Short mmCIF file of C-alpha atoms in Angstrom, two decimals:
data_model
loop_
_atom_site.label_atom_id
_atom_site.label_comp_id
_atom_site.label_asym_id
_atom_site.label_seq_id
_atom_site.Cartn_x
_atom_site.Cartn_y
_atom_site.Cartn_z
CA MET R 559 -3.17 -3.27 -26.71
CA SER R 560 -4.83 -6.55 -25.86
CA GLY R 561 -8.68 -6.67 -26.11
CA ARG R 562 -8.99 -8.59 -22.92
CA SER R 563 -11.55 -7.24 -20.60
CA THR R 564 -10.31 -8.79 -17.30
CA PRO R 565 -9.65 -5.99 -14.76
CA ILE R 566 -6.03 -5.64 -13.70
CA ARG R 567 -5.52 -6.12 -9.95
CA LEU R 568 -1.80 -6.71 -9.72
CA VAL R 569 1.19 -5.23 -11.52
CA VAL R 570 4.57 -7.21 -11.36
CA SER R 571 7.53 -5.04 -12.53
CA ASP R 572 11.19 -5.75 -13.25
CA VAL R 573 13.59 -3.28 -11.57
CA ASP R 574 16.66 -2.51 -13.64
CA GLY R 575 16.02 -1.25 -17.03
CA THR R 576 12.36 -1.01 -16.33
CA LEU R 577 11.24 0.56 -13.05
CA VAL R 578 14.33 2.66 -12.52
CA ARG R 579 16.53 4.73 -14.80
CA HIS R 580 20.15 3.94 -15.85
CA ASP R 581 21.50 5.82 -12.81
CA LYS R 582 19.15 3.53 -10.70
CA THR R 583 16.93 6.41 -9.49
CA LEU R 584 13.13 6.60 -9.83
CA HIS R 585 11.66 8.99 -12.29
CA PRO R 586 9.27 11.35 -10.39
CA GLU R 587 6.39 10.32 -12.62
CA THR R 588 7.07 6.57 -11.67
CA ILE R 589 6.57 7.48 -8.00
CA LYS R 590 3.37 9.30 -8.81
CA ALA R 591 2.02 6.37 -10.97
CA ALA R 592 2.75 3.91 -8.16
CA ARG R 593 0.55 6.08 -5.94
CA GLU R 594 -2.15 6.15 -8.56
CA LEU R 595 -2.02 2.33 -8.67
CA ARG R 596 -2.61 2.16 -4.88
CA GLU R 597 -5.42 4.64 -5.03
CA ALA R 598 -7.03 2.51 -7.80
CA GLY R 599 -6.80 -0.69 -5.65
CA ILE R 600 -4.07 -2.29 -7.78
CA THR R 601 -1.32 -4.11 -6.01
CA LEU R 602 2.34 -3.54 -7.11
CA CYS R 603 5.03 -6.12 -6.52
CA LEU R 604 8.72 -6.28 -7.77
CA ALA R 605 10.54 -9.16 -9.35
CA SER R 606 14.21 -8.81 -10.15
CA SER R 607 17.53 -10.67 -10.65
CA ARG R 608 18.79 -8.59 -7.67
CA PRO R 609 18.81 -10.13 -4.18
CA PRO R 610 15.74 -9.23 -2.21
CA ARG R 611 17.50 -6.71 -0.11
CA GLY R 612 18.73 -4.99 -3.30
CA MET R 613 15.12 -3.71 -3.81
CA GLU R 614 14.68 -2.38 -0.24
CA MET R 615 15.46 1.21 -1.20
CA TYR R 616 12.59 1.44 -3.59
CA LEU R 617 9.86 0.10 -1.28
CA GLU R 618 9.17 3.11 0.72
CA PRO R 619 9.25 5.72 -2.16
CA LEU R 620 6.82 3.50 -4.04
CA GLY R 621 4.65 2.70 -1.09
CA ILE R 622 5.12 -0.97 -1.54
CA THR R 623 4.11 -3.16 1.31
CA THR R 624 3.87 -6.40 -0.59
CA PRO R 625 6.25 -9.41 -0.92
CA HIS R 626 8.91 -9.14 -3.66
CA ALA R 627 10.87 -11.68 -5.65
CA GLY R 628 14.67 -11.81 -5.97
CA PHE R 629 17.16 -13.87 -7.85
CA ASN R 630 14.66 -14.10 -10.77
CA GLY R 631 12.31 -15.97 -8.61
CA GLY R 632 14.80 -17.93 -6.55
CA GLN R 633 13.69 -16.26 -3.32
CA ILE R 634 10.49 -14.53 -2.45
CA VAL R 635 10.46 -12.50 0.72
CA ALA R 636 7.81 -10.58 2.78
CA SER R 637 7.83 -6.87 2.82
CA ASP R 638 10.10 -7.00 5.96
CA ASN R 639 12.83 -8.21 3.60
CA LYS R 640 13.60 -10.94 6.09
CA THR R 641 10.81 -13.59 6.08
CA ILE R 642 11.38 -16.01 3.26
CA LEU R 643 8.09 -17.15 1.67
CA ASP R 644 9.50 -19.19 -1.13
CA GLU R 645 12.96 -20.45 -2.01
CA LEU R 646 14.53 -22.33 -4.75
CA VAL R 647 18.20 -23.44 -4.85
CA ILE R 648 20.48 -24.75 -7.66
CA PRO R 649 21.31 -28.49 -7.56
CA GLU R 650 24.84 -28.79 -6.12
CA ASP R 651 26.36 -30.46 -9.10
CA ALA R 652 24.93 -27.90 -11.39
CA ALA R 653 26.19 -25.09 -9.17
CA LYS R 654 29.66 -26.55 -9.10
CA GLN R 655 29.74 -26.99 -12.96
CA ALA R 656 28.54 -23.42 -13.49
CA VAL R 657 31.19 -22.07 -11.23
CA GLU R 658 33.97 -23.99 -12.89
CA HIS R 659 32.82 -23.14 -16.47
CA MET R 660 32.49 -19.36 -15.65
CA THR R 661 35.75 -19.29 -13.92
CA ALA R 662 37.54 -21.07 -16.73
CA ALA R 663 36.07 -18.58 -19.21
CA GLY R 664 37.56 -15.75 -17.35
CA LEU R 665 34.46 -14.22 -15.67
CA ASP R 666 34.36 -12.99 -12.18
CA VAL R 667 32.00 -15.28 -10.31
CA TRP R 668 29.74 -14.59 -7.16
CA LEU R 669 27.37 -16.74 -5.08
CA PHE R 670 24.22 -15.73 -3.39
CA ALA R 671 23.10 -18.28 -0.71
CA GLY R 672 20.41 -17.33 1.74
CA SER R 673 21.09 -13.72 2.86
CA GLY R 674 24.86 -13.93 2.00
CA TRP R 675 26.70 -12.67 -0.98
CA TYR R 676 30.09 -14.36 -1.52
CA VAL R 677 32.96 -13.15 -3.88
CA ARG R 678 36.56 -14.32 -4.37
CA SER R 679 37.87 -10.74 -4.63
CA SER R 680 36.58 -7.38 -3.69
CA ASP R 681 38.40 -6.06 -6.81
CA GLY R 682 36.11 -7.87 -9.39
CA PRO R 683 35.12 -5.52 -12.24
CA TYR R 684 31.50 -5.01 -11.01
CA VAL R 685 31.66 -5.86 -7.26
CA ALA R 686 31.88 -2.21 -6.07
CA HIS R 687 29.15 -1.16 -8.56
CA GLU R 688 26.75 -3.96 -7.49
CA ALA R 689 27.34 -3.14 -3.80
CA GLU R 690 26.64 0.49 -4.41
CA VAL R 691 23.59 -0.19 -6.66
CA THR R 692 21.88 -2.80 -4.40
CA ARG R 693 23.29 -1.50 -1.05
CA ASN R 694 24.30 -5.04 -0.25
CA THR R 695 27.43 -6.26 1.54
CA PHE R 696 29.64 -9.02 0.29
CA THR R 697 31.87 -11.61 2.00
CA VAL R 698 35.29 -12.46 0.43
CA VAL R 699 35.92 -16.25 0.54
CA ASP R 700 38.71 -18.48 -0.82
CA ASP R 701 36.44 -21.32 -1.58
CA PHE R 702 32.82 -21.51 -2.72
CA ALA R 703 32.42 -25.23 -1.85
CA PRO R 704 30.64 -24.66 1.48
CA TYR R 705 27.92 -22.70 -0.25
CA LEU R 706 27.24 -24.78 -3.38
CA GLY R 707 24.50 -26.96 -1.83
CA LYS R 708 22.48 -23.90 -0.83
CA THR R 709 22.90 -21.39 -3.62
CA ASN R 710 20.02 -19.33 -4.78
CA LYS R 711 21.92 -17.62 -7.60
CA ILE R 712 25.26 -17.62 -9.25
CA MET R 713 26.30 -14.48 -11.00
CA ALA R 714 29.21 -13.91 -13.30
CA SER R 715 30.44 -10.58 -14.83
CA SER R 716 32.79 -9.20 -17.35
CA LYS R 717 33.50 -6.03 -19.04
CA THR R 718 33.69 -8.07 -22.42
CA PHE R 719 30.03 -8.29 -23.10
CA ASP R 720 30.42 -10.71 -26.05
CA LEU R 721 32.15 -13.13 -23.57
CA VAL R 722 29.22 -12.91 -21.24
CA GLY R 723 26.80 -13.74 -24.04
CA GLN R 724 29.05 -16.65 -25.15
CA VAL R 725 29.12 -18.09 -21.66
CA GLU R 726 25.34 -17.73 -21.35
CA SER R 727 24.89 -19.75 -24.51
CA GLU R 728 27.40 -22.37 -23.36
CA LEU R 729 25.80 -22.80 -20.08
CA GLN R 730 22.28 -22.98 -21.46
CA GLY R 731 23.47 -25.98 -23.38
CA LEU R 732 25.19 -27.54 -20.50
CA LEU R 733 22.62 -26.96 -17.77
CA GLY R 734 19.46 -26.40 -19.71
CA ALA R 735 17.65 -29.32 -18.05
CA VAL R 736 18.60 -28.52 -14.53
CA ALA R 737 19.20 -24.75 -14.15
CA SER R 738 17.95 -21.50 -15.63
CA VAL R 739 20.70 -19.36 -17.36
CA ASN R 740 20.11 -15.94 -18.42
CA ARG R 741 21.75 -12.59 -18.90
CA SER R 742 20.25 -9.95 -16.60
CA SER R 743 22.24 -7.24 -18.18
CA PRO R 744 24.88 -6.97 -20.89
CA TYR R 745 27.67 -7.56 -18.27
CA TYR R 746 25.93 -10.12 -16.01
CA CYS R 747 25.03 -13.79 -16.49
CA ASP R 748 22.83 -15.37 -13.87
CA VAL R 749 22.34 -19.05 -12.98
CA THR R 750 19.29 -20.02 -10.85
CA ASN R 751 17.22 -23.15 -10.15
CA VAL R 752 15.49 -24.28 -13.40
CA ASP R 753 12.17 -23.37 -12.01
CA ALA R 754 13.53 -19.94 -10.71
CA ASN R 755 12.51 -17.61 -13.56
CA LYS R 756 10.41 -14.43 -13.78
CA GLY R 757 7.44 -16.57 -14.82
CA HIS R 758 7.67 -18.46 -11.58
CA ALA R 759 8.18 -15.23 -9.65
CA ALA R 760 5.18 -13.50 -11.20
CA LEU R 761 2.82 -16.62 -10.64
CA ALA R 762 4.08 -16.93 -7.03
CA LEU R 763 3.51 -13.31 -6.36
CA ALA R 764 -0.02 -13.51 -7.94
CA LYS R 765 -0.93 -16.50 -5.78
CA ILE R 766 0.19 -14.71 -2.65
CA ALA R 767 -1.84 -11.64 -3.66
CA GLY R 768 -4.82 -13.89 -4.50
CA VAL R 769 -4.92 -12.69 -8.09
CA PRO R 770 -5.37 -14.94 -11.12
CA PRO R 771 -2.68 -14.53 -13.85
CA GLU R 772 -5.14 -12.97 -16.25
CA ALA R 773 -5.63 -10.06 -13.86
CA MET R 774 -1.83 -9.37 -13.72
CA ALA R 775 0.16 -6.96 -15.79
CA CYS R 776 3.91 -7.43 -16.08
CA LEU R 777 6.56 -4.95 -17.24
CA GLY R 778 10.14 -5.79 -18.33
CA ASP R 779 13.07 -5.18 -20.67
CA MET R 780 15.37 -8.09 -20.80
CA ASN R 781 15.00 -11.74 -22.18
CA VAL R 782 15.00 -12.85 -18.48
CA ASP R 783 11.70 -11.05 -18.18
CA VAL R 784 10.01 -12.88 -21.13
CA PRO R 785 8.67 -15.79 -18.91
CA MET R 786 6.72 -13.33 -16.80
CA LEU R 787 5.37 -11.54 -19.85
CA LYS R 788 4.19 -14.88 -21.24
CA VAL R 789 2.02 -15.61 -18.07
CA ALA R 790 0.56 -12.08 -17.71
CA GLY R 791 -2.94 -11.03 -18.73
CA LEU R 792 -1.25 -7.83 -19.86
CA SER R 793 2.47 -7.78 -20.95
CA ILE R 794 4.38 -4.59 -21.48
CA ALA R 795 7.97 -4.10 -22.87
CA MET R 796 9.96 -1.01 -22.31
CA GLY R 797 11.10 1.10 -25.21
CA ASN R 798 14.76 0.22 -24.33
CA ALA R 799 13.91 -3.41 -24.28
CA ALA R 800 15.55 -6.01 -26.56
CA GLU R 801 13.66 -6.70 -29.82
CA SER R 802 12.96 -10.33 -28.56
CA VAL R 803 11.27 -8.87 -25.43
CA LYS R 804 9.23 -6.46 -27.47
CA ALA R 805 8.01 -9.38 -29.68
CA ALA R 806 6.81 -11.08 -26.54
CA ALA R 807 4.76 -8.25 -25.23
CA MET R 808 1.31 -6.92 -26.06
CA VAL R 809 2.26 -3.31 -25.38
CA ILE R 810 5.51 -1.34 -25.99
CA THR R 811 5.99 1.86 -23.94
CA GLY R 812 8.68 4.47 -23.60
CA SER R 813 12.22 4.05 -22.27
CA ASN R 814 13.07 3.72 -18.57
CA ASP R 815 15.06 6.79 -18.63
CA ASP R 816 11.99 8.68 -19.67
CA SER R 817 8.57 8.28 -18.17
CA GLY R 818 7.95 5.08 -19.99
CA TRP R 819 6.94 3.05 -16.89
CA ALA R 820 4.52 5.71 -15.76
CA ASP R 821 3.02 6.17 -19.23
CA ALA R 822 2.39 2.47 -19.55
CA ILE R 823 0.54 2.42 -16.12
CA ARG R 824 -1.62 5.30 -17.13
CA ALA R 825 -2.40 4.37 -20.54
CA HIS R 826 -2.88 0.54 -20.26
CA VAL R 827 -3.21 -0.47 -16.65
CA LEU R 828 -5.33 2.15 -14.80
CA PRO R 829 -8.04 2.08 -17.41
CA LYS R 830 -8.46 -1.53 -16.58
CA ALA R 831 -8.69 -0.97 -12.80
CA PRO R 832 -11.24 -3.15 -10.94
#
């Protein structure tokens, strides 16, 4: 663990693969540890690749009344899940190029713009799964063109995981200067504004909370989480995290399917409470 002595006043946590188990439920110890954070005066915020409303089901069980960041930082909303506090959209030309490239590669492409989720078919390989997990509703459209100028996130999926990784790499080369491209899971590739990343999200949430970055702890499991681990005073990788994520963290905890999140909070965050 880091030898820094700055008290931790804010925890920013990823959701999938970190806060929740693979079945998308909260471990009982996670709920208890969130309560212990509140009792210690430490604020808890969420930052996810999910749309903001896709985190709503976890706010009440965890006692969260703070803003949260969706779309990897592309949209930050108040606890009412309606008031947008900060928003970044993808440049229209980059959005068009991403959609065309993903489609040509054979991925199923979705657009998120404002509070809308737009798909070309309800039969895509992960549409029903995403709707169930995030409790979000989608709209089937024939053409994405009307939404390309106001898109917060483009998401593409495939059951061929290697193809998702290939497209991620190709788009990083094509759009690296104008958009952020990262896999949020083995089967999802996300495109957001170049400044919409978990680092931006964590810093924006810290600013809203009035907490300096050195007093913030961040937890994550995927490469998309590395930017926030790099700006945190205390960075924690889950035991199920990719090796590159573990290498970027100060602390490695247990897996998300076990009590890894709660264990990290109790062993490394609560001892540094203000």
